[in-house]
Tab-separated table of C-alpha atoms in Angstrom:
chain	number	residue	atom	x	y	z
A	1	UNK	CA	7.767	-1.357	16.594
A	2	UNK	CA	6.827	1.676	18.912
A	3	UNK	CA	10.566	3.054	19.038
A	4	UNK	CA	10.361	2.815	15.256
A	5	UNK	CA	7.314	4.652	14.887
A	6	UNK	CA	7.413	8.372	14.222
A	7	UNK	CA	4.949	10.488	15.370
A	8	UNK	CA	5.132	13.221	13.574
A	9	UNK	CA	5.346	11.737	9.993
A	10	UNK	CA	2.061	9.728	11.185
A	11	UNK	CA	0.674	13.711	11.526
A	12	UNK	CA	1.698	14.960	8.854
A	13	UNK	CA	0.324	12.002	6.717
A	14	UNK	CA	-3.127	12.353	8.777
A	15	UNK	CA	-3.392	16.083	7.767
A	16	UNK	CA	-2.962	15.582	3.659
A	17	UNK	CA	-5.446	12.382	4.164
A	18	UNK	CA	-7.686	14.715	5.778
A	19	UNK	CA	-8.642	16.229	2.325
A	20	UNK	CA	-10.984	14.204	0.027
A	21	UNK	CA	-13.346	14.569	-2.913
A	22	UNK	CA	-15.955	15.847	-0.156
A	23	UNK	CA	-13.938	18.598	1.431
A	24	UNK	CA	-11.167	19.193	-1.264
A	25	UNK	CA	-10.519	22.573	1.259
A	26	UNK	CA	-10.276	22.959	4.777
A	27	UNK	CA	-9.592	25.763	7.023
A	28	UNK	CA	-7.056	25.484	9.758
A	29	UNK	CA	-9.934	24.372	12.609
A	30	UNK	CA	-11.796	21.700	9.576
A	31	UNK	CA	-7.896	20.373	9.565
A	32	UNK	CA	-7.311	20.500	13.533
A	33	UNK	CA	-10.822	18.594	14.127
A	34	UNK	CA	-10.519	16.378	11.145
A	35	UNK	CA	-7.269	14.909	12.863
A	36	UNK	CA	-7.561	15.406	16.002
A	37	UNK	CA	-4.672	17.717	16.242
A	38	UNK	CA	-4.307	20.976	18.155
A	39	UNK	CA	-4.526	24.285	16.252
A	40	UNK	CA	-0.984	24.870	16.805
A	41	UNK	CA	0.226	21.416	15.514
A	42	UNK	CA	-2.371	21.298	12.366
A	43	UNK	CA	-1.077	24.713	11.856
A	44	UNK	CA	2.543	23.813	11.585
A	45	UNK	CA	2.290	20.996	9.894
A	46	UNK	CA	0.051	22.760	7.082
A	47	UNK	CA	2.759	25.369	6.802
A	48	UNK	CA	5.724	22.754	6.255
A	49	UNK	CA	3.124	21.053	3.248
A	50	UNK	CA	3.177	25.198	2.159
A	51	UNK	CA	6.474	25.576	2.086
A	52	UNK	CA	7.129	21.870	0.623
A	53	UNK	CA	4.355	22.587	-2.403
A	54	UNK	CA	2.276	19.605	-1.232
A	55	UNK	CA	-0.664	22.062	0.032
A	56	UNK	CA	-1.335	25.178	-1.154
A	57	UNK	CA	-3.563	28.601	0.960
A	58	UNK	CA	-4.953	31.731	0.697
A	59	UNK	CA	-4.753	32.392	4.252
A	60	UNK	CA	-7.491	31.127	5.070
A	61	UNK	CA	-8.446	28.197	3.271
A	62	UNK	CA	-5.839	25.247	2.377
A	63	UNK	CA	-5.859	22.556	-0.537
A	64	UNK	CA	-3.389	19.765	-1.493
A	65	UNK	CA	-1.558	20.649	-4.631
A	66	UNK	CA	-1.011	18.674	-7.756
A	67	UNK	CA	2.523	17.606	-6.534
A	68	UNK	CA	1.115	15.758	-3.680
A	69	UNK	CA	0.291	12.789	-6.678
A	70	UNK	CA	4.182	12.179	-6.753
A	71	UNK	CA	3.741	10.715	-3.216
A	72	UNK	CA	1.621	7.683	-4.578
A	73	UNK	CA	3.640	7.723	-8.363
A	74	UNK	CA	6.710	5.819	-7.081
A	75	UNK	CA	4.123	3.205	-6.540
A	76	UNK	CA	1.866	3.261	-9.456
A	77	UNK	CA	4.764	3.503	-11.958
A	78	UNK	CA	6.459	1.066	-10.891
A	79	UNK	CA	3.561	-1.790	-11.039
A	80	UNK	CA	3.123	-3.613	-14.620
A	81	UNK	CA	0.237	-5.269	-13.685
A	82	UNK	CA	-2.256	-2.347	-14.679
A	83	UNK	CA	-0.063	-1.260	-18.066
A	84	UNK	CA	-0.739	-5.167	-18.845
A	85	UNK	CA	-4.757	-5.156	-17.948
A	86	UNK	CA	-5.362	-1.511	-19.524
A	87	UNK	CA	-5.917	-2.756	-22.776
A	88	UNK	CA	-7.485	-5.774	-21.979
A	89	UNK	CA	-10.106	-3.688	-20.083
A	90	UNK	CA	-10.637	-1.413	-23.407
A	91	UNK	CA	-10.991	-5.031	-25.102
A	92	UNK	CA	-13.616	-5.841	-22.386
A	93	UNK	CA	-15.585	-2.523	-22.023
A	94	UNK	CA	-15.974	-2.287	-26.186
A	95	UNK	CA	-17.763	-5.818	-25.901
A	96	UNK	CA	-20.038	-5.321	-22.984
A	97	UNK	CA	-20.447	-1.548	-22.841
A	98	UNK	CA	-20.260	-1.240	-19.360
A	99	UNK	CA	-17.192	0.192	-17.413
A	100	UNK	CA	-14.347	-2.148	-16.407
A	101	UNK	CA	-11.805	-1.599	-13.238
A	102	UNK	CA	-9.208	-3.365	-11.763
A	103	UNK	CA	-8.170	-3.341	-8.119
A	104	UNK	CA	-5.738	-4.466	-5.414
A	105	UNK	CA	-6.343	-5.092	-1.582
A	106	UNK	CA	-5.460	-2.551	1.276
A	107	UNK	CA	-7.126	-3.721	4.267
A	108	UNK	CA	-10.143	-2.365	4.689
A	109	UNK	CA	-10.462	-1.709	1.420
A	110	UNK	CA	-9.807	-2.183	-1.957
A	111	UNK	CA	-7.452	0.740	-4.018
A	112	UNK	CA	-8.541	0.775	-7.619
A	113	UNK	CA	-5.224	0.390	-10.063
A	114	UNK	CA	-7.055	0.794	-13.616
A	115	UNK	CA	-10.543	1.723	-14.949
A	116	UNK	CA	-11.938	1.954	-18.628
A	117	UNK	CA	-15.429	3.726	-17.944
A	118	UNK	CA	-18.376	3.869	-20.443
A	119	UNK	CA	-20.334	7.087	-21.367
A	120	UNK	CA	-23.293	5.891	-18.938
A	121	UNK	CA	-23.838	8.373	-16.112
A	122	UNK	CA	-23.538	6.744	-12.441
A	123	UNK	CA	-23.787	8.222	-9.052
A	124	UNK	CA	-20.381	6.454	-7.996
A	125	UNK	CA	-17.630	8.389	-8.749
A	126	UNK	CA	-14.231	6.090	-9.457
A	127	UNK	CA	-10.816	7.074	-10.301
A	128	UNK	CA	-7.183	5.728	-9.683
A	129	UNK	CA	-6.883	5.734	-6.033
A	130	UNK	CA	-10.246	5.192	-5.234
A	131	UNK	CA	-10.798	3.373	-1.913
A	132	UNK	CA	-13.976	1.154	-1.337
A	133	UNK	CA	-14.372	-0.844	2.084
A	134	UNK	CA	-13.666	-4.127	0.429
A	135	UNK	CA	-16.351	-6.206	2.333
A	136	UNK	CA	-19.755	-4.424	0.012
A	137	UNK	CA	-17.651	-4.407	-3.424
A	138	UNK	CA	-17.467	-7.527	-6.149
A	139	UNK	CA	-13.283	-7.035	-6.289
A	140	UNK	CA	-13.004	-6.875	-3.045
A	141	UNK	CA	-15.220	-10.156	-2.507
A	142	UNK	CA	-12.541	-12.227	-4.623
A	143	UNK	CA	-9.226	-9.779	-3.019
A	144	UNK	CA	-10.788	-11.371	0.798
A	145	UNK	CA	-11.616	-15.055	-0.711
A	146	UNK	CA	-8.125	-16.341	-1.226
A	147	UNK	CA	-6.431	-14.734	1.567
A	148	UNK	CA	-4.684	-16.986	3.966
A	149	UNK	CA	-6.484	-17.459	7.309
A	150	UNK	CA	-4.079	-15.191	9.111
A	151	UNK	CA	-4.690	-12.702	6.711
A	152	UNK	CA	-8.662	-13.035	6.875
A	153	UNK	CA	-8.262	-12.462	10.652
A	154	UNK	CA	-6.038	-9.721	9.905
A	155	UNK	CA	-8.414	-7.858	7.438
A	156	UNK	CA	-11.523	-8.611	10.370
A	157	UNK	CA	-9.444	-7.124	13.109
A	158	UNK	CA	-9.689	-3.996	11.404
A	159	UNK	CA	-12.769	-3.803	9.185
A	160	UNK	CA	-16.177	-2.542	10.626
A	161	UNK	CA	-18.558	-3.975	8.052
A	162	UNK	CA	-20.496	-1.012	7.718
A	163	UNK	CA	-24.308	-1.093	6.147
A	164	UNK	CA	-24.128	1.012	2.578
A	165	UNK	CA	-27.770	0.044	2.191
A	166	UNK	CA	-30.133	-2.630	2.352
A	167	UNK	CA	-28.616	-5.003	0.921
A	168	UNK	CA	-25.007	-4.998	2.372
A	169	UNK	CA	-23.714	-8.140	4.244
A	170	UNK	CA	-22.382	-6.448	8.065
A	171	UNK	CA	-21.670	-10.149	9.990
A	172	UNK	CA	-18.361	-12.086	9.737
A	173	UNK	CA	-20.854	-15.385	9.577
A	174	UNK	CA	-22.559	-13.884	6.116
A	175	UNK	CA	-19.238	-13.038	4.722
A	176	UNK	CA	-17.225	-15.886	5.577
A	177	UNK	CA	-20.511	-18.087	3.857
A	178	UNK	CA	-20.111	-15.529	0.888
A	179	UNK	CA	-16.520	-15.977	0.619
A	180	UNK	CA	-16.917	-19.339	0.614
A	181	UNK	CA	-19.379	-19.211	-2.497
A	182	UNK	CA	-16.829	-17.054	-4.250
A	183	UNK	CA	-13.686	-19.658	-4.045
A	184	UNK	CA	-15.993	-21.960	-4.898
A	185	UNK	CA	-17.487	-20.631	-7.844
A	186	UNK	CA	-14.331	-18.729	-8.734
A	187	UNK	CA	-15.982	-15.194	-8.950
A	188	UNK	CA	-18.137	-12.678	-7.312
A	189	UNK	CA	-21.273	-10.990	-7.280
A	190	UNK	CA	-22.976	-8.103	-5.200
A	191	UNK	CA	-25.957	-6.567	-5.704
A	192	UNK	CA	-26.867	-3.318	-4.534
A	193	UNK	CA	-24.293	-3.481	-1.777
A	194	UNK	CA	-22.424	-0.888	-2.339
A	195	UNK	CA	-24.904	1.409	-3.820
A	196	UNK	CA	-28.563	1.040	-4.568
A	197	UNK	CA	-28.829	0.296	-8.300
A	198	UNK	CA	-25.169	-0.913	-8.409
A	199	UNK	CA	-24.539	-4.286	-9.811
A	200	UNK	CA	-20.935	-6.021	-9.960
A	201	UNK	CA	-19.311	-8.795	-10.918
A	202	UNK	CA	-15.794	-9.617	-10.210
A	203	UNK	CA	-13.376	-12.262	-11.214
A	204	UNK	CA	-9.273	-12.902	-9.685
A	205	UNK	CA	-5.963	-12.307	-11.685
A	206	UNK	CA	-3.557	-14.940	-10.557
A	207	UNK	CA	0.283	-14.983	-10.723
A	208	UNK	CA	2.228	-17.674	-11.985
A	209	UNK	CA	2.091	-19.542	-8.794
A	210	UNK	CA	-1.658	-19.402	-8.434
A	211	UNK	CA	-1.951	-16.689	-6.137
A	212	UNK	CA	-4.664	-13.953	-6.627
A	213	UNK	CA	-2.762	-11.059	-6.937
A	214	UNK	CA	-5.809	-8.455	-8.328
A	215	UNK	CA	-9.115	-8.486	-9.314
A	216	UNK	CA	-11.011	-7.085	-12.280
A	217	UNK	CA	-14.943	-6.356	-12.704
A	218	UNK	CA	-17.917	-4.993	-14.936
A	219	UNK	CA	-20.206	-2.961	-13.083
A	220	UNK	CA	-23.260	-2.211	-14.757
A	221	UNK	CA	-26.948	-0.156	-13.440
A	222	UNK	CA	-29.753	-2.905	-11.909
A	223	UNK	CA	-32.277	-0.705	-13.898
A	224	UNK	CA	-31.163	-1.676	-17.662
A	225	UNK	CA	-29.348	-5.357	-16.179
A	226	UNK	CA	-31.205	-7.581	-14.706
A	227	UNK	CA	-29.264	-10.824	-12.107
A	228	UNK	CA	-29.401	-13.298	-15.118
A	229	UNK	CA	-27.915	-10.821	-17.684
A	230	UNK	CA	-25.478	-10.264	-15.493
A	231	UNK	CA	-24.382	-13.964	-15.290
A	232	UNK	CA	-25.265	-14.227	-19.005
A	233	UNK	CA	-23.947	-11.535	-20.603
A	234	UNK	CA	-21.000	-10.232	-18.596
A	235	UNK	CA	-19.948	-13.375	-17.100
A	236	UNK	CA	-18.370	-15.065	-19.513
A	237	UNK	CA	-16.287	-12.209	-21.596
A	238	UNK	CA	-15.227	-10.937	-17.615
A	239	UNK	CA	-13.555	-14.509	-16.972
A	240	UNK	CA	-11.959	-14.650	-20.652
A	241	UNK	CA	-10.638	-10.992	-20.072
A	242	UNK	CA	-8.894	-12.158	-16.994
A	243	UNK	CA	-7.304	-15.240	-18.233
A	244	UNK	CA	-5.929	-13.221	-21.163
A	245	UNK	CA	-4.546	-10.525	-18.294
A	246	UNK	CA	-3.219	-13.383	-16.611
A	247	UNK	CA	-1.923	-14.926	-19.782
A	248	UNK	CA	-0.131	-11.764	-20.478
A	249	UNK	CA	1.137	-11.469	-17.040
A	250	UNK	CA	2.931	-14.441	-16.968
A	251	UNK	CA	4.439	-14.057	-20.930
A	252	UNK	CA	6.268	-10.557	-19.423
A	253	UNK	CA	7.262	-12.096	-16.071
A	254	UNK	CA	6.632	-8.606	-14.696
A	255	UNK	CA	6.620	-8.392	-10.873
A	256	UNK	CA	2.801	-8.777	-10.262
A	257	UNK	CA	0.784	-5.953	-7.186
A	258	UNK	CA	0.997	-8.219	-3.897
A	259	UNK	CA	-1.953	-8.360	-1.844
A	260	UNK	CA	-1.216	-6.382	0.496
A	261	UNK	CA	-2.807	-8.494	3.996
A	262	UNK	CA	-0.048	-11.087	3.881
């Protein structure tokens, strides 16, 4: 694929990913260093995203615009599987009242699709789009579990397994063991990987042919649920709210989110 690959669209995407939640503006050198870019390239590139309406400056400091979200609609519109879980998730988050999400796999991580939140205050901050390294997170526990092998080896050639505290599993042996645990028992559970105080539990959305195509969880604080109220009381309406997303699914024959590692 190298004569296919073009260089400068690679840039161009690496300077609007350079802006995040953490640094929502950059100057011209924050954009330069953050990509690795010379001044004169970040500059021109910036300038083109100016003149396009996908960034937007005051001469000295630049900031993606609004319109840079119609770069990611084409694919968000067009999925059904989130417009089918959305209410499912309301369903689930006014029984349990603890916030609900549903995600899809893009090694690394995991890219959340839908979220019903609660009231309850949390440290994490979690939107559409949100990106979590998919090895410390409950969805992205079941997303790795019923990959194909090829795909497994795929997601490991490019992961790092970084520590996020304590807690967080950071060797292929642990995971794969994990994993293992999580076909087995058909859902996942991580505590405090992610985040100290941050339990989750996570359970697969199939397609008609069995394949797990997303995954849905409740997250809830360790300091008012303990491990066993977790099974107990969030278990069992989590499973039932993904066999009625799955039931749904199927009835619509809607063109399910692939995973995205095979």
């Amino acid at each position: 694929m190298a004569e296919e690959f073009v260089r400068s669209l690679a840039r161009g995407l690496a300077v609007i990913k350079a802006f995040d939640a953490s640094a929502p503006e950059l100057t011209l050198s924050d954009v330069a260093r953050a990509t690795g870019l010379t001044r004169a390239a970040a500059r021109r590139f910036l300038l083109t995203l100016v003149e396009l309406g996908y960034v937007r400056t005051d001469g000295r400091l630049f900031a993606l615009s609004p319109r840079v979200l119609e770069l990611g609609y084409a694919y968000l519109s067009g999925l059904t599987l989130p417009e089918v879980a959305l209410p499912h998730l309301e369903r689930l988050v006014a029984e349990v009242h603890e916030s609900a999400s549903m995600s899809v796999l893009d090694p690394p991580d995991i890219v959340y699709v839908a979220r019903v939140p609660t009231t309850r205050i949390m440290r994490v901050t979690i939107s559409i789009g949100t990106r979590f390294p998919a090895h410390s997170a409950s969805m992205g526990r079941v997303l790795l579990a019923w990959l194909p092998p090829a795909g497994l080896d795929a997601y490991y050639e490019r992961a790092t397994l970084e520590r996020h505290t304590s807690r967080t599993i950071t060797t292929r042996a642990r995971l794969d063991a994990e994993l293992a645990r999580v076909r087995t028992q058909g859902w996942a559970f991580v505590d405090q990987e992610l985040e100290e105080g941050l339990r989750s539990i996570a359970a697969p959305v199939r397609d008609r042919a069995g394949g797990v195509v997303a995954a849905v969880n409740v997250s809830t604080h360790a300091s008012r649920t303990s491990v066993d109220a977790v099974r107990r009381d969030l278990l069992p309406p989590l499973l039932a709210t993904a066999a009625r997303i799955e039931a749904d699914l199927h009835a619509t024959g809607g063109h399910p989110v692939p995973l995205l590692a095979t």
